[in-house]
Amino acid sequence: MTMKRRKASDGTAEPCSGVGGGDRLSGLPDELIGRILSFLPTPQAALTAQLSRQWRRAWAHVSALNLSVRDCVRRGKGPRFCALATAALARFPTPGIPAISVEVDHHIYLVDEWYGRAMARAVGSVRVASLRGLSFLRLPPCTHAEALDVTAPRTTLALPEAGLAFGRLAELSLALLQLGGARPLDEFLASCCPRLRTLRLRRVRGHSVRRLALRTGALEVLDLDTVDDLVTLDVVAAKLRCLSVRSCFRLARDGDGGEVTVSAPRIEAVCWYRSYPEQLTFRDGGLAHVRLLAGPLKLLTLGRWDQFDAPYTTQLLRSCALAVDQLDMELVVPDEMALLNWLGAPAEARATCEDLIGHVPALPCVRVLSLKIRWGFGGGGVAPRLASFLSRTPSLTRLRIDASPYCLTVYEGEEAAPPPPRGKQHQWKRSDVGADEQSRVRLDGLREMSVDGLKGTDSEEHRLVQLLLASAPPSLERMSLTFRDAAASIVDEIAAEIPVHFPMATGRWDRCTTSVLTWTRVTTAQPEHQLF
């Protein structure tokens, strides 16, 4: 079907229009069109200049150079990509390029002239990504750029020697690569990146990151994720606000010790997950000003005090107990078989086991709490330990719980009973629903509460929800229960039983979807009724 142009009242032809009106895209300001074109691959963005004179003007406002080897699908990718990049650089409308994104593979040689010219013109952000492993890659020489992101799986990245300065670089992200050469990363940062404010390392390996000593007055964000070779971390950063360490120190756990020392008096957010070295020290006020503590911090609720993450998690909690406002935790409630596997013989397991929540300090300032609760097939008393933990956070206004029952037990031997099939253990019955007065928790300021990941067939999660419903204060405005992979008939039964035994007269229960139940406080403008 051919579109015909209509004539306007003055006799000129209107732009081609599709269904529902005219060409609205061409009516946008040139700057906005240029912003949209910046998200396209550069060859496609350049072709839009052939549409009209207005689109030629729009091409002049493009702020990003996007080059990908995927734009060359035929043979001879190397020469074709070099010609494409050279032509794009020649036609790029501004001398300085605010954003550059380059995707390469082993067919592309990053020593060609176009690569050096592109990096020299970069004045904003630079992203270099390898779609396949490269035998060798040098850090892009973008000495005028403000942000640099290099992602190169199965590739060795070489840091430049002294003499190449990144004086304007404020953000550096390295991911999925190995640092080669003898030059340590911290030495490179100290000598070549004096204005660096954000450093992110994700799955970076090599001798260069084995011992990091960061002495900087500009660093504000430090994010280390799965830096396996890291053994020693020593940070002195007067402006550091955010510290994130996740799944590092694997070599340290293999017998090489491991030590972390942080001196950051302005730190406000700490994210720590499965990354505890042998020594963990915070100097110059420690964590007295931390408002966000996340990870989630993992705590085994039953076991020995010296086992797993308990001492370190408690250390972090105690260091910022009087300041932290938002907390992200993971509580693991092992069953009897898991304790037997971890602690040894049954007599020894019972003798050495204790409730480790008793070591958690009071957290009077926590207003927002996210809890991931995991337990084994045999239960282990989830509700009492949840009540014990919540009693330490009396100022809560928002509570989110992710219920994740899973098997902690390793079943071995022919005589060992197999784990019961999930989904056929327990259903919430009318006679089960009730409230133990002794297990209720005072949360007088709580306004929002949610429980996700319910199965509807687990007795432990039933007791957990029962505790929360029984402890709901008058201040509560909204509560939601979300079921995951639960049969519709089970959800129907629960939806019918909960309003009967927990009517919560100030609001109403609604069935939002087949898997979500919500309770909402009724205001004077809302009718009081139940929708089931």
Coordinates of C-alpha atoms in Angstrom, one line a residue:
M1 CA 0.0 0.0 0.0
T2 CA 1.4 3.4 -1.0
M3 CA 0.9 6.4 1.3
K4 CA -0.2 9.6 -0.4
R5 CA 0.7 13.0 0.8
R6 CA -2.2 15.3 1.7
K7 CA -2.2 18.9 0.8
A8 CA -2.3 21.5 3.5
S9 CA -4.6 24.6 3.4
D10 CA -1.8 26.6 1.7
G11 CA -1.4 24.0 -1.0
T12 CA 1.9 22.6 0.2
A13 CA 2.3 18.9 0.8
E14 CA 2.1 17.7 4.3
P15 CA 4.7 15.1 5.6
C16 CA 3.9 11.4 5.0
S17 CA 1.7 10.2 7.8
G18 CA 0.9 6.8 9.1
V19 CA -2.1 5.6 11.0
G20 CA -3.3 8.1 13.6
G21 CA -1.7 11.4 12.5
G22 CA 1.3 13.0 11.0
D23 CA 5.1 12.5 11.3
R24 CA 5.4 13.4 15.0
L25 CA 9.1 12.4 15.2
S26 CA 10.2 15.0 12.7
G27 CA 8.4 17.7 14.7
L28 CA 10.7 17.2 17.7
P29 CA 13.5 19.7 18.4
D30 CA 16.8 18.9 16.7
E31 CA 18.5 18.5 20.0
L32 CA 16.0 15.8 21.1
I33 CA 16.3 14.0 17.8
G34 CA 20.1 14.0 18.1
R35 CA 19.7 12.6 21.6
I36 CA 17.6 9.7 20.2
L37 CA 20.0 9.1 17.4
S38 CA 22.8 8.8 20.0
F39 CA 21.4 5.4 21.0
L40 CA 21.6 4.0 17.5
P41 CA 24.7 2.3 15.9
T42 CA 26.5 5.1 14.2
P43 CA 26.1 3.7 10.6
Q44 CA 22.3 3.7 11.1
A45 CA 22.3 7.1 12.7
A46 CA 24.3 8.5 9.8
L47 CA 21.8 7.1 7.2
T48 CA 19.0 9.2 8.7
A49 CA 20.7 12.3 7.3
Q50 CA 19.3 11.3 3.9
L51 CA 15.7 11.6 4.9
S52 CA 15.4 15.4 4.7
R53 CA 17.2 18.7 5.4
Q54 CA 15.9 18.7 9.0
W55 CA 17.4 15.3 9.6
R56 CA 20.7 16.5 8.3
R57 CA 20.6 19.2 11.0
A58 CA 19.6 16.5 13.6
W59 CA 22.7 14.5 12.7
A60 CA 24.8 17.5 13.8
H61 CA 23.4 17.1 17.3
V62 CA 24.4 13.5 17.8
S63 CA 26.5 13.1 20.9
A64 CA 27.6 9.4 20.8
L65 CA 29.8 7.4 18.5
N66 CA 28.6 3.7 18.5
L67 CA 30.8 1.3 16.6
S68 CA 30.3 -2.5 16.7
V69 CA 31.8 -5.3 14.8
R70 CA 28.3 -6.7 14.5
D71 CA 27.7 -4.0 11.9
C72 CA 30.1 -6.0 9.6
V73 CA 28.5 -9.3 9.0
R74 CA 30.4 -10.4 5.9
R75 CA 34.0 -11.7 5.5
G76 CA 36.9 -9.4 6.0
K77 CA 35.6 -7.9 9.2
G78 CA 38.9 -6.3 10.1
P79 CA 39.3 -4.1 7.0
R80 CA 35.6 -3.4 6.7
F81 CA 35.3 -2.3 10.3
C82 CA 38.4 -0.1 10.0
A83 CA 36.9 1.6 6.9
L84 CA 33.6 2.0 8.8
A85 CA 35.2 3.5 11.8
T86 CA 37.4 5.9 9.8
A87 CA 34.4 7.1 7.8
A88 CA 32.3 7.6 11.0
L89 CA 35.1 9.7 12.6
A90 CA 35.4 11.8 9.5
R91 CA 31.7 12.6 9.4
F92 CA 31.2 13.0 13.2
P93 CA 29.8 16.5 13.6
T94 CA 31.9 17.7 16.6
P95 CA 35.6 17.8 17.3
G96 CA 35.2 16.4 20.8
I97 CA 33.1 13.2 21.2
P98 CA 31.0 13.1 24.4
A99 CA 30.4 9.4 24.3
I100 CA 32.2 6.5 22.5
S101 CA 31.1 2.8 22.5
V102 CA 33.2 0.3 20.7
E103 CA 32.4 -3.5 20.5
V104 CA 35.2 -5.6 19.0
D105 CA 36.3 -9.2 18.6
H106 CA 39.4 -11.0 17.6
H107 CA 39.1 -9.9 14.0
I108 CA 39.7 -6.2 15.0
Y109 CA 43.1 -4.7 15.6
L110 CA 43.0 -2.0 18.2
V111 CA 46.3 -0.5 17.1
D112 CA 44.8 0.9 13.9
E113 CA 44.8 4.6 13.3
W114 CA 41.1 5.0 13.7
Y115 CA 41.3 3.7 17.3
G116 CA 43.9 6.2 18.4
R117 CA 42.0 9.1 16.7
A118 CA 38.7 8.1 18.4
M119 CA 40.3 7.8 21.8
A120 CA 42.1 11.2 21.4
R121 CA 38.7 12.9 20.6
A122 CA 36.9 11.3 23.6
V123 CA 35.9 14.0 26.1
G124 CA 33.1 12.2 28.0
S125 CA 32.5 8.5 28.5
V126 CA 34.3 5.6 26.7
R127 CA 33.2 2.0 26.6
V128 CA 35.3 -0.7 25.1
A129 CA 33.7 -4.2 25.1
S130 CA 35.1 -7.5 23.6
L131 CA 32.5 -9.9 22.3
R132 CA 35.1 -12.6 22.2
G133 CA 38.4 -13.2 24.1
L134 CA 41.3 -11.1 22.9
S135 CA 44.9 -12.3 23.3
F136 CA 46.0 -8.9 24.5
L137 CA 44.4 -5.5 25.1
R138 CA 45.9 -2.2 26.3
L139 CA 44.0 0.3 28.4
P140 CA 42.4 2.7 25.9
P141 CA 44.5 5.9 25.7
C142 CA 41.6 8.3 26.3
T143 CA 43.5 10.9 28.2
H144 CA 40.7 13.5 28.0
A145 CA 37.8 11.3 28.9
E146 CA 35.9 11.5 32.2
A147 CA 34.6 7.9 32.4
L148 CA 36.1 4.6 31.1
D149 CA 34.5 1.2 31.0
V150 CA 36.4 -1.9 29.7
T151 CA 34.7 -5.3 29.6
A152 CA 36.8 -8.0 28.0
P153 CA 36.2 -11.6 29.0
R154 CA 39.1 -14.0 28.7
T155 CA 41.4 -11.1 27.9
T156 CA 44.6 -9.8 29.5
L157 CA 44.5 -6.0 29.9
A158 CA 47.8 -4.2 30.2
L159 CA 48.0 -1.0 32.3
P160 CA 50.1 1.8 30.7
E161 CA 53.5 2.6 32.0
A162 CA 54.3 5.9 33.6
G163 CA 53.9 8.9 31.3
L164 CA 50.3 8.4 30.1
A165 CA 48.1 10.4 32.5
F166 CA 44.3 10.3 32.7
G167 CA 44.0 13.7 34.3
R168 CA 40.2 14.1 33.8
L169 CA 39.1 10.5 34.5
A170 CA 36.5 10.5 37.2
E171 CA 35.1 7.0 36.8
L172 CA 36.8 3.7 36.0
S173 CA 35.1 0.3 35.5
L174 CA 36.9 -2.9 34.7
A175 CA 35.0 -6.2 34.2
L176 CA 35.6 -9.8 33.2
L177 CA 39.3 -9.5 32.5
Q178 CA 42.8 -10.2 33.9
L179 CA 45.3 -7.5 34.6
G180 CA 48.7 -8.3 33.1
G181 CA 52.1 -6.9 33.7
A182 CA 54.0 -6.2 36.9
R183 CA 52.5 -2.8 37.6
P184 CA 50.0 -2.8 40.6
L185 CA 46.6 -1.3 40.0
D186 CA 46.9 1.0 43.0
E187 CA 50.2 2.4 41.7
F188 CA 48.6 3.2 38.3
L189 CA 45.7 4.9 40.0
A190 CA 47.8 7.0 42.3
S191 CA 50.1 8.2 39.5
C192 CA 47.8 8.5 36.5
C193 CA 44.2 9.1 37.9
P194 CA 44.4 12.0 40.4
R195 CA 40.7 12.9 40.0
L196 CA 39.2 9.4 40.2
R197 CA 35.9 9.4 42.1
T198 CA 34.4 6.0 41.2
L199 CA 36.3 2.7 40.9
R200 CA 34.4 -0.5 40.0
L201 CA 36.1 -3.9 39.6
R202 CA 34.0 -6.9 38.6
R203 CA 35.5 -10.3 38.1
V204 CA 39.0 -8.9 37.7
R205 CA 41.9 -11.2 38.3
G206 CA 45.7 -10.9 38.3
H207 CA 48.7 -10.1 40.5
S208 CA 48.0 -6.4 40.1
V209 CA 44.9 -6.6 42.3
R210 CA 46.3 -8.9 44.9
R211 CA 47.1 -6.1 47.3
L212 CA 45.3 -2.8 46.9
A213 CA 46.5 0.2 48.9
L214 CA 44.3 3.2 47.9
R215 CA 45.4 6.6 49.1
T216 CA 43.2 9.2 47.6
G217 CA 41.5 12.4 48.5
A218 CA 39.0 12.2 45.6
L219 CA 37.5 8.6 45.7
E220 CA 33.8 8.6 46.6
V221 CA 32.6 5.1 45.4
L222 CA 34.5 1.8 45.7
D223 CA 32.8 -1.3 44.3
L224 CA 34.6 -4.6 44.3
D225 CA 32.7 -7.6 43.0
T226 CA 34.2 -11.1 42.8
V227 CA 37.8 -10.0 42.8
D228 CA 39.1 -13.5 43.7
D229 CA 42.8 -12.7 43.9
L230 CA 42.3 -9.8 46.4
V231 CA 44.1 -10.6 49.7
T232 CA 44.8 -7.1 51.2
L233 CA 42.6 -4.0 51.0
D234 CA 43.9 -0.8 52.6
V235 CA 41.8 2.3 51.9
V236 CA 42.4 5.8 53.1
A237 CA 39.8 8.1 51.4
A238 CA 38.5 11.2 53.1
K239 CA 35.6 11.5 50.7
L240 CA 34.6 7.9 50.4
R241 CA 30.8 7.6 50.7
C242 CA 29.9 4.2 49.3
L243 CA 31.8 0.9 49.8
S244 CA 30.7 -2.4 48.2
V245 CA 32.6 -5.6 48.6
R246 CA 31.0 -8.8 47.3
S247 CA 32.4 -12.3 47.1
C248 CA 36.1 -11.4 47.2
F249 CA 39.1 -12.8 49.2
R250 CA 38.9 -16.4 47.9
L251 CA 42.6 -16.8 47.9
A252 CA 42.6 -15.4 51.5
R253 CA 40.2 -18.1 52.5
D254 CA 42.5 -20.7 51.1
G255 CA 45.1 -19.9 53.8
D256 CA 46.7 -16.6 52.7
G257 CA 45.1 -14.7 55.6
G258 CA 43.4 -11.6 54.3
E259 CA 43.1 -8.1 55.8
V260 CA 40.9 -5.1 55.3
T261 CA 41.5 -1.7 56.8
V262 CA 39.3 1.2 55.8
S263 CA 39.7 4.8 56.9
A264 CA 36.8 6.8 55.6
P265 CA 35.1 9.2 58.1
R266 CA 32.4 10.2 55.7
I267 CA 31.2 6.8 54.6
E268 CA 27.4 6.5 54.4
A269 CA 26.7 3.2 52.6
V270 CA 28.3 -0.2 53.0
C271 CA 27.4 -3.3 51.0
W272 CA 29.2 -6.5 52.2
Y273 CA 28.4 -10.0 51.0
R274 CA 30.3 -13.2 51.5
S275 CA 33.6 -11.3 51.5
Y276 CA 35.0 -11.6 55.0
P277 CA 38.8 -11.6 55.4
E278 CA 40.6 -12.7 58.5
Q279 CA 40.8 -9.1 59.8
L280 CA 38.3 -6.4 59.2
T281 CA 39.0 -2.9 60.7
F282 CA 37.3 0.5 60.2
R283 CA 39.3 3.4 61.5
D284 CA 38.6 7.1 62.1
G285 CA 35.1 6.8 63.6
G286 CA 34.4 3.4 61.9
L287 CA 30.8 3.2 60.6
A288 CA 29.3 5.8 62.9
H289 CA 27.7 7.7 60.0
V290 CA 26.5 4.8 57.9
R291 CA 22.9 5.1 56.9
L292 CA 22.6 2.1 54.5
L293 CA 24.0 -1.4 55.4
A294 CA 23.3 -4.0 52.7
G295 CA 24.6 -7.0 51.0
P296 CA 22.5 -8.7 52.1
L297 CA 24.5 -9.4 55.3
K298 CA 24.2 -13.1 55.9
L299 CA 23.6 -14.6 59.4
L300 CA 23.3 -18.2 60.2
T301 CA 20.7 -18.1 63.1
L302 CA 21.7 -21.5 64.6
G303 CA 25.2 -22.8 65.0
R304 CA 28.5 -22.0 66.6
W305 CA 29.5 -18.4 67.2
D306 CA 32.9 -18.8 65.4
Q307 CA 31.3 -20.4 62.3
F308 CA 30.7 -18.9 59.0
D309 CA 29.8 -15.2 58.8
A310 CA 28.3 -14.6 62.3
P311 CA 31.2 -12.7 64.0
Y312 CA 31.8 -10.4 61.0
T313 CA 28.1 -9.7 60.4
T314 CA 27.6 -8.8 64.0
Q315 CA 30.7 -6.6 64.0
L316 CA 29.3 -4.6 61.1
L317 CA 25.9 -4.3 62.8
R318 CA 27.5 -3.1 66.1
S319 CA 29.7 -0.6 64.4
C320 CA 26.7 1.3 62.9
A321 CA 23.9 0.3 65.2
L322 CA 23.1 3.8 66.2
A323 CA 23.1 5.3 62.7
V324 CA 21.9 2.8 60.1
D325 CA 18.6 3.7 58.6
Q326 CA 18.2 1.0 55.9
L327 CA 19.2 -2.6 56.5
D328 CA 19.4 -5.6 54.1
M329 CA 19.8 -9.0 55.8
E330 CA 19.7 -12.7 55.0
L331 CA 18.7 -15.0 57.8
V332 CA 19.5 -18.7 57.4
V333 CA 17.6 -21.1 59.7
P334 CA 19.1 -24.6 59.2
D335 CA 17.3 -27.7 60.0
E336 CA 18.5 -30.5 62.3
M337 CA 20.1 -32.5 59.5
A338 CA 22.0 -29.5 58.3
L339 CA 23.4 -28.8 61.8
L340 CA 24.4 -32.5 62.0
N341 CA 26.3 -32.3 58.8
W342 CA 28.0 -29.0 59.8
L343 CA 28.7 -29.6 63.5
G344 CA 29.4 -33.4 63.6
A345 CA 27.8 -36.0 65.9
P346 CA 24.3 -35.4 67.2
A347 CA 25.5 -34.9 70.8
E348 CA 28.2 -32.4 69.7
A349 CA 25.7 -30.6 67.5
R350 CA 23.3 -30.1 70.3
A351 CA 26.0 -29.1 72.8
T352 CA 27.6 -26.4 70.6
C353 CA 24.6 -25.0 68.9
E354 CA 23.2 -21.7 70.0
D355 CA 20.8 -19.0 68.8
L356 CA 23.1 -16.6 67.2
I357 CA 20.5 -13.9 66.9
G358 CA 21.1 -13.2 70.5
H359 CA 24.4 -11.6 69.5
V360 CA 22.7 -9.1 67.2
P361 CA 22.6 -5.6 68.8
A362 CA 19.6 -3.4 69.1
L363 CA 19.1 -1.4 66.0
P364 CA 16.9 1.5 67.1
C365 CA 17.3 3.7 64.0
V366 CA 16.4 1.2 61.3
R367 CA 13.3 2.3 59.4
V368 CA 13.5 0.2 56.2
L369 CA 14.3 -3.5 56.5
S370 CA 14.7 -6.1 53.8
L371 CA 14.9 -9.7 55.0
K372 CA 15.6 -12.8 53.0
I373 CA 14.8 -15.8 55.1
R374 CA 15.9 -19.3 54.1
W375 CA 15.3 -22.6 55.9
G376 CA 15.6 -26.3 55.3
F377 CA 13.0 -29.0 54.8
G378 CA 13.0 -29.8 58.5
G379 CA 12.1 -26.2 59.5
G380 CA 14.0 -25.0 62.5
G381 CA 11.7 -22.4 64.1
V382 CA 11.5 -19.6 61.6
A383 CA 8.8 -17.5 63.3
P384 CA 10.5 -17.3 66.8
R385 CA 13.8 -16.2 65.3
L386 CA 12.1 -13.7 63.1
A387 CA 10.3 -12.3 66.1
S388 CA 13.6 -12.1 68.0
F389 CA 15.2 -10.2 65.2
L390 CA 12.3 -7.8 64.7
S391 CA 12.3 -7.0 68.4
R392 CA 15.6 -5.3 67.8
T393 CA 14.2 -2.9 65.2
P394 CA 11.3 -1.1 67.0
S395 CA 11.3 1.9 64.6
L396 CA 10.5 0.1 61.4
T397 CA 8.2 1.8 58.9
R398 CA 8.8 -0.5 55.9
L399 CA 9.4 -4.3 56.1
R400 CA 10.0 -6.5 53.1
I401 CA 10.5 -10.3 53.5
D402 CA 11.5 -12.7 50.8
A403 CA 10.7 -16.2 52.0
S404 CA 13.0 -18.7 50.3
P405 CA 12.7 -22.2 51.7
Y406 CA 15.4 -24.5 50.4
C407 CA 17.2 -27.6 51.4
L408 CA 20.3 -27.1 53.4
T409 CA 20.8 -30.8 54.1
V410 CA 23.1 -33.2 52.3
Y411 CA 21.4 -36.6 52.3
E412 CA 23.9 -39.4 52.1
G413 CA 23.7 -43.2 52.6
E414 CA 21.2 -45.8 51.6
E415 CA 19.3 -45.6 54.9
A416 CA 18.9 -41.8 54.8
A417 CA 15.3 -40.7 54.2
P418 CA 14.9 -38.7 51.0
P419 CA 13.8 -35.1 51.3
P420 CA 10.0 -34.7 51.2
P421 CA 8.8 -33.3 47.9
R422 CA 8.2 -29.5 48.0
G423 CA 4.6 -28.5 47.6
K424 CA 3.1 -31.6 49.3
Q425 CA 3.9 -30.9 52.9
H426 CA 1.4 -28.7 54.5
Q427 CA -1.6 -26.6 53.6
W428 CA -3.0 -23.7 55.6
K429 CA -6.2 -25.0 57.2
R430 CA -8.8 -23.2 59.2
S431 CA -7.8 -25.0 62.4
D432 CA -4.2 -23.9 62.0
V433 CA -4.8 -20.2 61.7
G434 CA -4.3 -18.4 65.0
A435 CA -1.9 -16.2 66.9
D436 CA 0.4 -17.0 69.7
E437 CA 0.3 -14.0 72.0
Q438 CA 3.9 -14.6 73.2
S439 CA 5.3 -14.5 69.7
R440 CA 3.8 -11.1 68.8
V441 CA 6.2 -8.2 68.1
R442 CA 5.6 -4.5 68.8
L443 CA 6.1 -2.5 65.6
D444 CA 4.1 0.5 66.4
G445 CA 5.3 2.7 63.5
L446 CA 5.1 0.1 60.7
R447 CA 3.3 1.4 57.6
E448 CA 4.1 -1.0 54.8
M449 CA 4.8 -4.8 54.9
S450 CA 5.2 -7.4 52.1
V451 CA 6.0 -11.1 52.0
D452 CA 7.2 -12.5 48.7
G453 CA 8.0 -16.1 47.5
L454 CA 5.3 -17.9 49.4
K455 CA 4.4 -21.5 48.3
G456 CA 1.3 -21.9 50.4
T457 CA 2.2 -25.5 51.3
D458 CA 4.9 -25.0 54.0
S459 CA 4.2 -25.0 57.7
E460 CA 7.1 -22.7 58.4
E461 CA 6.0 -20.0 56.0
H462 CA 2.5 -20.3 57.5
R463 CA 3.8 -19.6 61.0
L464 CA 5.9 -16.7 59.6
V465 CA 2.8 -15.0 58.0
Q466 CA 0.8 -15.8 61.1
L467 CA 3.3 -13.9 63.2
L468 CA 3.3 -10.9 60.9
L469 CA -0.5 -10.7 60.8
A470 CA -0.9 -11.0 64.5
S471 CA 1.7 -8.3 65.0
A472 CA 0.2 -5.8 62.5
P473 CA -0.1 -2.4 64.4
P474 CA -2.8 0.2 63.9
S475 CA -0.3 2.3 61.9
L476 CA -0.2 -0.3 59.1
E477 CA -1.3 1.1 55.7
R478 CA -0.7 -1.7 53.3
M479 CA 0.4 -5.4 53.4
S480 CA 0.9 -7.8 50.5
L481 CA 1.3 -11.5 50.2
T482 CA 2.8 -12.8 47.0
F483 CA 2.8 -16.5 46.1
R484 CA 5.3 -18.0 43.7
D485 CA 4.5 -21.2 41.8
A486 CA 1.6 -21.9 44.0
A487 CA -1.5 -23.8 42.8
A488 CA -4.5 -21.6 42.3
S489 CA -6.7 -23.8 44.6
I490 CA -4.2 -23.3 47.5
V491 CA -4.2 -19.5 47.0
D492 CA -8.0 -19.6 46.9
E493 CA -8.2 -21.4 50.2
I494 CA -5.7 -19.0 51.9
A495 CA -7.5 -16.0 50.5
A496 CA -10.7 -17.2 52.0
E497 CA -9.2 -18.1 55.4
I498 CA -7.0 -15.1 56.2
P499 CA -9.8 -12.4 56.3
V500 CA -11.9 -14.7 58.6
H501 CA -9.2 -15.1 61.2
F502 CA -7.4 -11.8 60.7
P503 CA -10.1 -9.3 59.7
M504 CA -8.1 -6.2 60.6
A505 CA -11.2 -4.1 60.7
T506 CA -9.6 -0.8 59.7
G507 CA -9.0 -2.0 56.2
R508 CA -9.9 -4.6 53.5
W509 CA -8.4 -7.6 51.8
D510 CA -8.3 -7.6 48.0
R511 CA -7.2 -10.2 45.5
C512 CA -5.1 -8.2 43.1
T513 CA -4.0 -11.1 40.9
T514 CA -4.2 -14.8 41.1
S515 CA -1.0 -14.8 43.1
V516 CA -1.2 -11.6 45.2
L517 CA -3.3 -10.8 48.2
T518 CA -3.2 -7.3 49.6
W519 CA -4.6 -5.6 52.6
T520 CA -5.1 -1.8 52.5
R521 CA -6.2 0.5 55.2
V522 CA -9.6 2.0 54.5
T523 CA -9.9 5.8 54.5
T524 CA -13.1 7.8 55.0
A525 CA -13.5 8.1 51.2
Q526 CA -13.3 4.3 50.7
P527 CA -16.1 1.8 51.3
E528 CA -15.3 -1.0 53.7
H529 CA -15.8 -4.3 52.0
Q530 CA -13.9 -7.4 51.0
L531 CA -13.3 -8.4 47.5
F532 CA -13.1 -12.2 47.3

